[in-house]
PDB file of C-alpha atoms in Angstrom:
ATOM      1  CA  MET A   1      43.573 -58.419 -63.968  1.00 56.00           C
ATOM      2  CA  SER A   2      40.854 -57.441 -61.614  1.00 61.00           C
ATOM      3  CA  THR A   3      43.269 -58.321 -58.916  1.00 63.00           C
ATOM      4  CA  MET A   4      46.019 -56.100 -60.181  1.00 62.00           C
ATOM      5  CA  THR A   5      43.573 -53.271 -60.613  1.00 65.00           C
ATOM      6  CA  SER A   6      42.285 -53.722 -57.004  1.00 68.00           C
ATOM      7  CA  ARG A   7      45.749 -53.875 -55.732  1.00 66.00           C
ATOM      8  CA  ARG A   8      46.661 -50.740 -57.474  1.00 66.00           C
ATOM      9  CA  ASP A   9      43.690 -48.926 -56.154  1.00 67.00           C
ATOM     10  CA  ALA A  10      44.388 -50.073 -52.692  1.00 66.00           C
ATOM     11  CA  GLU A  11      47.812 -49.102 -52.774  1.00 66.00           C
ATOM     12  CA  THR A  12      46.948 -45.667 -54.328  1.00 64.00           C
ATOM     13  CA  GLN A  13      44.253 -45.154 -51.700  1.00 63.00           C
ATOM     14  CA  ARG A  14      46.948 -45.796 -49.187  1.00 61.00           C
ATOM     15  CA  LYS A  15      49.379 -43.596 -50.766  1.00 59.00           C
ATOM     16  CA  SER A  16      46.953 -40.828 -51.061  1.00 58.00           C
ATOM     17  CA  LYS A  17      45.944 -41.378 -47.173  1.00 56.00           C
ATOM     18  CA  TYR A  18      49.729 -41.156 -46.239  1.00 55.00           C
ATOM     19  CA  LEU A  19      50.126 -38.225 -48.419  1.00 55.00           C
ATOM     20  CA  CYS A  20      47.193 -36.331 -47.205  1.00 59.00           C
ATOM     21  CA  VAL A  21      48.664 -37.158 -43.392  1.00 61.00           C
ATOM     22  CA  SER A  22      52.170 -36.187 -44.412  1.00 72.00           C
ATOM     23  CA  GLU A  23      50.902 -32.956 -46.301  1.00 73.00           C
ATOM     24  CA  SER A  24      48.684 -32.301 -43.068  1.00 75.00           C
ATOM     25  CA  LEU A  25      51.885 -32.689 -40.633  1.00 79.00           C
ATOM     26  CA  TRP A  26      53.980 -30.651 -43.122  1.00 79.00           C
ATOM     27  CA  LEU A  27      51.319 -27.679 -42.923  1.00 83.00           C
ATOM     28  CA  VAL A  28      50.988 -28.050 -39.045  1.00 85.00           C
ATOM     29  CA  THR A  29      54.880 -28.003 -38.683  1.00 88.00           C
ATOM     30  CA  VAL A  30      55.017 -24.772 -41.155  1.00 86.00           C
ATOM     31  CA  ILE A  31      52.240 -22.990 -39.073  1.00 90.00           C
ATOM     32  CA  ILE A  32      53.867 -24.137 -35.843  1.00 89.00           C
ATOM     33  CA  VAL A  33      57.437 -22.681 -36.971  1.00 86.00           C
ATOM     34  CA  ALA A  34      55.832 -19.455 -38.401  1.00 84.00           C
ATOM     35  CA  MET A  35      54.017 -18.977 -34.776  1.00 83.00           C
ATOM     36  CA  VAL A  36      57.353 -19.624 -33.037  1.00 80.00           C
ATOM     37  CA  VAL A  37      59.322 -17.468 -35.003  1.00 78.00           C
ATOM     38  CA  THR A  38      56.484 -14.548 -34.909  1.00 78.00           C
ATOM     39  CA  ILE A  39      56.429 -15.130 -30.903  1.00 76.00           C
ATOM     40  CA  ALA A  40      60.209 -15.125 -30.681  1.00 70.00           C
ATOM     41  CA  ALA A  41      60.512 -11.787 -32.719  1.00 68.00           C
ATOM     42  CA  GLN A  42      57.760 -10.220 -30.155  1.00 69.00           C
ATOM     43  CA  VAL A  43      59.499 -11.158 -27.210  1.00 65.00           C
ATOM     44  CA  ARG A  44      62.008  -8.641 -25.676  1.00 65.00           C
ATOM     45  CA  PRO A  45      64.312  -9.251 -22.866  1.00 65.00           C
ATOM     46  CA  THR A  46      63.670  -7.438 -19.629  1.00 69.00           C
ATOM     47  CA  PRO A  47      65.622  -4.501 -19.231  1.00 71.00           C
ATOM     48  CA  GLN A  48      68.263  -4.964 -16.692  1.00 71.00           C
ATOM     49  CA  PRO A  49      69.603  -2.187 -14.581  1.00 73.00           C
ATOM     50  CA  PRO A  50      73.389  -0.993 -15.236  1.00 70.00           C
ATOM     51  CA  PRO A  51      75.689  -2.504 -12.982  1.00 70.00           C
ATOM     52  CA  ARG A  52      76.533  -0.361  -9.855  1.00 71.00           C
ATOM     53  CA  ARG A  53      79.801   1.125  -9.369  1.00 68.00           C
ATOM     54  CA  THR A  54      80.854   2.144  -6.340  1.00 68.00           C
ATOM     55  CA  ALA A  55      82.908   4.930  -6.009  1.00 63.00           C
ATOM     56  CA  PRO A  56      86.376   4.733  -4.011  1.00 66.00           C
ATOM     57  CA  GLN A  57      86.707   6.287  -0.820  1.00 67.00           C
ATOM     58  CA  PRO A  58      87.861   9.777  -0.891  1.00 66.00           C
ATOM     59  CA  ARG A  59      91.327  10.207   0.358  1.00 68.00           C
ATOM     60  CA  THR A  60      91.819  12.521   3.113  1.00 70.00           C
ATOM     61  CA  ALA A  61      95.133  14.529   3.483  1.00 65.00           C
ATOM     62  CA  PRO A  62      96.299  14.938   6.991  1.00 67.00           C
ATOM     63  CA  PRO A  63      95.971  18.578   8.307  1.00 66.00           C
ATOM     64  CA  PRO A  64      99.354  20.373   7.640  1.00 66.00           C
ATOM     65  CA  LYS A  65     101.678  20.650  10.807  1.00 67.00           C
ATOM     66  CA  ARG A  66     102.292  24.041  11.952  1.00 63.00           C
ATOM     67  CA  GLU A  67     105.013  24.793  14.535  1.00 65.00           C
ATOM     68  CA  THR A  68     104.267  28.377  14.667  1.00 58.00           C
ATOM     69  CA  PRO A  69     100.895  29.985  15.226  1.00 58.00           C
ATOM     70  CA  GLU A  70      99.475  31.939  12.661  1.00 56.00           C
ATOM     71  CA  PRO A  71      99.855  35.984  12.976  1.00 55.00           C
ATOM     72  CA  SER A  72      96.653  37.518  13.436  1.00 56.00           C
ATOM     73  CA  GLU A  73      96.416  39.985  10.900  1.00 52.00           C
ATOM     74  CA  THR A  74      93.776  42.944  10.585  1.00 51.00           C
ATOM     75  CA  LYS A  75      92.427  43.081   6.899  1.00 49.00           C
ATOM     76  CA  PRO A  76      91.929  46.295   5.508  1.00 50.00           C
ATOM     77  CA  ALA A  77      88.563  47.328   3.904  1.00 49.00           C
ATOM     78  CA  PRO A  78      88.660  46.437   0.491  1.00 48.00           C
ATOM     79  CA  ASP A  79      88.875  49.228  -2.278  1.00 49.00           C
ATOM     80  CA  ARG A  80      85.297  49.822  -3.760  1.00 45.00           C
ATOM     81  CA  GLY A  81      84.672  50.165  -7.707  1.00 44.00           C
ATOM     82  CA  PRO A  82      83.883  53.235  -9.598  1.00 44.00           C
ATOM     83  CA  GLN A  83      80.022  52.711  -8.111  1.00 45.00           C
ATOM     84  CA  GLY A  84      81.142  51.545  -4.909  1.00 42.00           C
ATOM     85  CA  SER A  85      78.943  48.011  -5.576  1.00 43.00           C
ATOM     86  CA  ALA A  86      81.907  45.628  -6.052  1.00 43.00           C
ATOM     87  CA  PRO A  87      85.643  45.380  -4.603  1.00 42.00           C
ATOM     88  CA  GLN A  88      88.153  45.641  -7.051  1.00 44.00           C
ATOM     89  CA  SER A  89      91.050  44.262  -5.275  1.00 44.00           C
ATOM     90  CA  THR A  90      92.264  40.591  -5.841  1.00 43.00           C
ATOM     91  CA  SER A  91      94.066  40.056  -2.500  1.00 44.00           C
ATOM     92  CA  ALA A  92      94.721  36.457  -1.521  1.00 46.00           C
ATOM     93  CA  ALA A  93      93.271  36.989   1.945  1.00 54.00           C
ATOM     94  CA  VAL A  94      89.934  35.464   2.613  1.00 69.00           C
ATOM     95  CA  ASP A  95      87.104  37.553   2.055  1.00 79.00           C
ATOM     96  CA  PRO A  96      83.501  36.624   3.516  1.00 86.00           C
ATOM     97  CA  LYS A  97      81.825  38.301   0.595  1.00 85.00           C
ATOM     98  CA  ALA A  98      83.922  36.102  -1.706  1.00 87.00           C
ATOM     99  CA  ASP A  99      83.082  32.886   0.470  1.00 88.00           C
ATOM    100  CA  ALA A 100      79.357  33.906   0.315  1.00 91.00           C
ATOM    101  CA  GLY A 101      79.462  34.449  -3.645  1.00 90.00           C
ATOM    102  CA  ALA A 102      81.029  30.967  -3.664  1.00 90.00           C
ATOM    103  CA  ALA A 103      78.060  29.681  -2.155  1.00 91.00           C
ATOM    104  CA  LEU A 104      75.763  31.333  -4.400  1.00 91.00           C
ATOM    105  CA  TYR A 105      78.004  30.517  -7.494  1.00 90.00           C
ATOM    106  CA  LYS A 106      77.110  26.793  -6.819  1.00 91.00           C
ATOM    107  CA  LYS A 107      73.608  27.497  -5.436  1.00 91.00           C
ATOM    108  CA  ASN A 108      72.461  29.207  -8.784  1.00 90.00           C
ATOM    109  CA  GLY A 109      73.902  26.610 -11.209  1.00 90.00           C
ATOM    110  CA  CYS A 110      76.406  28.932 -12.391  1.00 89.00           C
ATOM    111  CA  TYR A 111      79.155  25.868 -12.135  1.00 88.00           C
ATOM    112  CA  GLU A 112      77.228  23.623 -14.584  1.00 89.00           C
ATOM    113  CA  CYS A 113      78.625  25.862 -17.525  1.00 89.00           C
ATOM    114  CA  HIS A 114      81.354  27.774 -16.128  1.00 89.00           C
ATOM    115  CA  VAL A 115      82.817  25.035 -14.067  1.00 88.00           C
ATOM    116  CA  ASN A 116      83.663  25.067 -10.174  1.00 86.00           C
ATOM    117  CA  ASP A 117      86.321  27.841 -10.304  1.00 86.00           C
ATOM    118  CA  ALA A 118      84.895  30.040 -13.117  1.00 88.00           C
ATOM    119  CA  GLN A 119      87.721  28.716 -15.601  1.00 86.00           C
ATOM    120  CA  GLY A 120      85.053  28.287 -18.072  1.00 86.00           C
ATOM    121  CA  GLY A 121      84.006  24.881 -19.866  1.00 84.00           C
ATOM    122  CA  PRO A 122      82.539  23.581 -23.212  1.00 86.00           C
ATOM    123  CA  GLN A 123      79.209  25.573 -22.486  1.00 87.00           C
ATOM    124  CA  GLY A 124      80.383  28.567 -21.002  1.00 88.00           C
ATOM    125  CA  PRO A 125      83.347  31.100 -21.136  1.00 89.00           C
ATOM    126  CA  ARG A 126      86.086  31.907 -18.223  1.00 89.00           C
ATOM    127  CA  LEU A 127      84.460  34.388 -15.797  1.00 88.00           C
ATOM    128  CA  GLY A 128      87.536  34.546 -13.515  1.00 85.00           C
ATOM    129  CA  PRO A 129      90.097  35.755 -12.631  1.00 85.00           C
ATOM    130  CA  ASN A 130      89.963  39.279 -13.714  1.00 86.00           C
ATOM    131  CA  PRO A 131      86.224  39.500 -14.652  1.00 88.00           C
ATOM    132  CA  ILE A 132      84.809  42.166 -16.840  1.00 91.00           C
ATOM    133  CA  PRO A 133      83.811  45.200 -14.977  1.00 92.00           C
ATOM    134  CA  PHE A 134      80.765  45.097 -12.619  1.00 93.00           C
ATOM    135  CA  PRO A 135      78.062  47.075 -14.248  1.00 93.00           C
ATOM    136  CA  ARG A 136      78.741  45.158 -17.666  1.00 92.00           C
ATOM    137  CA  PHE A 137      78.658  41.747 -15.598  1.00 91.00           C
ATOM    138  CA  ALA A 138      75.368  42.551 -13.893  1.00 92.00           C
ATOM    139  CA  ALA A 139      73.756  43.980 -17.378  1.00 92.00           C
ATOM    140  CA  TYR A 140      74.655  40.679 -19.062  1.00 90.00           C
ATOM    141  CA  VAL A 141      73.331  38.455 -15.954  1.00 91.00           C
ATOM    142  CA  ARG A 142      69.991  40.083 -16.211  1.00 92.00           C
ATOM    143  CA  ASN A 143      69.834  40.088 -19.899  1.00 91.00           C
ATOM    144  CA  PRO A 144      72.179  37.905 -21.494  1.00 89.00           C
ATOM    145  CA  ALA A 145      72.690  37.236 -25.617  1.00 85.00           C
ATOM    146  CA  GLY A 146      73.882  33.804 -25.704  1.00 81.00           C
ATOM    147  CA  ASP A 147      72.654  30.532 -24.519  1.00 84.00           C
ATOM    148  CA  MET A 148      72.698  31.709 -20.721  1.00 88.00           C
ATOM    149  CA  PRO A 149      69.221  31.887 -19.233  1.00 89.00           C
ATOM    150  CA  PRO A 150      68.528  35.349 -17.686  1.00 90.00           C
ATOM    151  CA  PHE A 151      68.746  35.649 -13.974  1.00 90.00           C
ATOM    152  CA  THR A 152      66.255  38.582 -12.842  1.00 89.00           C
ATOM    153  CA  ALA A 153      66.565  40.397  -9.720  1.00 90.00           C
ATOM    154  CA  LYS A 154      63.962  38.030  -8.193  1.00 90.00           C
ATOM    155  CA  VAL A 155      66.386  34.826  -8.651  1.00 90.00           C
ATOM    156  CA  VAL A 156      69.666  36.678  -7.803  1.00 92.00           C
ATOM    157  CA  SER A 157      69.589  39.871  -5.906  1.00 92.00           C
ATOM    158  CA  ASP A 158      72.062  42.777  -6.941  1.00 93.00           C
ATOM    159  CA  GLN A 159      73.763  41.817  -3.612  1.00 93.00           C
ATOM    160  CA  ASP A 160      73.957  38.305  -4.207  1.00 93.00           C
ATOM    161  CA  LEU A 161      75.320  39.200  -7.721  1.00 93.00           C
ATOM    162  CA  ALA A 162      78.010  41.499  -5.960  1.00 92.00           C
ATOM    163  CA  SER A 163      79.135  38.533  -3.688  1.00 92.00           C
ATOM    164  CA  ILE A 164      79.378  36.336  -6.919  1.00 92.00           C
ATOM    165  CA  TYR A 165      81.400  39.182  -8.539  1.00 92.00           C
ATOM    166  CA  ALA A 166      83.782  39.129  -5.688  1.00 92.00           C
ATOM    167  CA  PHE A 167      84.063  35.324  -5.570  1.00 92.00           C
ATOM    168  CA  LEU A 168      84.997  35.768  -9.525  1.00 91.00           C
ATOM    169  CA  GLN A 169      87.587  38.285  -8.551  1.00 91.00           C
ATOM    170  CA  SER A 170      88.912  36.053  -5.953  1.00 90.00           C
ATOM    171  CA  ARG A 171      89.809  33.267  -8.024  1.00 89.00           C
ATOM    172  CA  PRO A 172      93.851  33.070  -8.378  1.00 88.00           C
ATOM    173  CA  ALA A 173      95.551  33.465 -11.719  1.00 86.00           C
ATOM    174  CA  PRO A 174      96.607  30.468 -13.476  1.00 83.00           C
ATOM    175  CA  PRO A 175     100.305  29.786 -13.730  1.00 84.00           C
ATOM    176  CA  PRO A 176     102.178  30.468 -17.004  1.00 85.00           C
ATOM    177  CA  VAL A 177     102.235  27.739 -19.707  1.00 83.00           C
ATOM    178  CA  LYS A 178     106.057  27.453 -19.558  1.00 86.00           C
ATOM    179  CA  ASP A 179     105.485  26.330 -15.775  1.00 87.00           C
ATOM    180  CA  ILE A 180     103.167  23.465 -16.634  1.00 86.00           C
ATOM    181  CA  PRO A 181     105.290  20.396 -17.362  1.00 87.00           C
ATOM    182  CA  LEU A 182     102.696  18.915 -19.845  1.00 87.00           C
ATOM    183  CA  LEU A 183     102.370  22.032 -21.763  1.00 81.00           C
ATOM    184  CA  ALA A 184     105.922  23.141 -21.678  1.00 72.00           C
ATOM    185  CA  PRO A 185     107.505  23.162 -25.188  1.00 67.00           C
TER     186      PRO A 185
END
């Protein structure tokens, strides 16, 4: 019996030795897996710049062919408003004051809300053609009631404001809805 007991004791010691090793390996494996998961959760991918899109080359229209030279016309002086500050006519002729007003309109950022031709957009109302009277226009630009920032005389002078107003007056009227094929009933 003593041989059997000693054999069982030896076997028990061997099993506990293997059990101890396998428990240790199991514990080490769990710790390593936990560390890998933790590190993987903390690693973020390197941000990549968005793909670059190249704009297509703008199409250039050929200059119009003219068989006869344009007649030279002298432009009459523009009609002055009640205060003599801004022209009241909406002639189709090119007005240097309107051209200067267009440049100031873009320079001062008016196009950002009121769009390029002052036709209005999501952030700003339509300004031209046929804008509000000049004194009311100037008063609103200086002290606006809505989300528009005020433009003081230091930012936009009265003369520049009159040029911008001339640009707004020079805007052509849009065609009637019935003449637009996509909007026609």
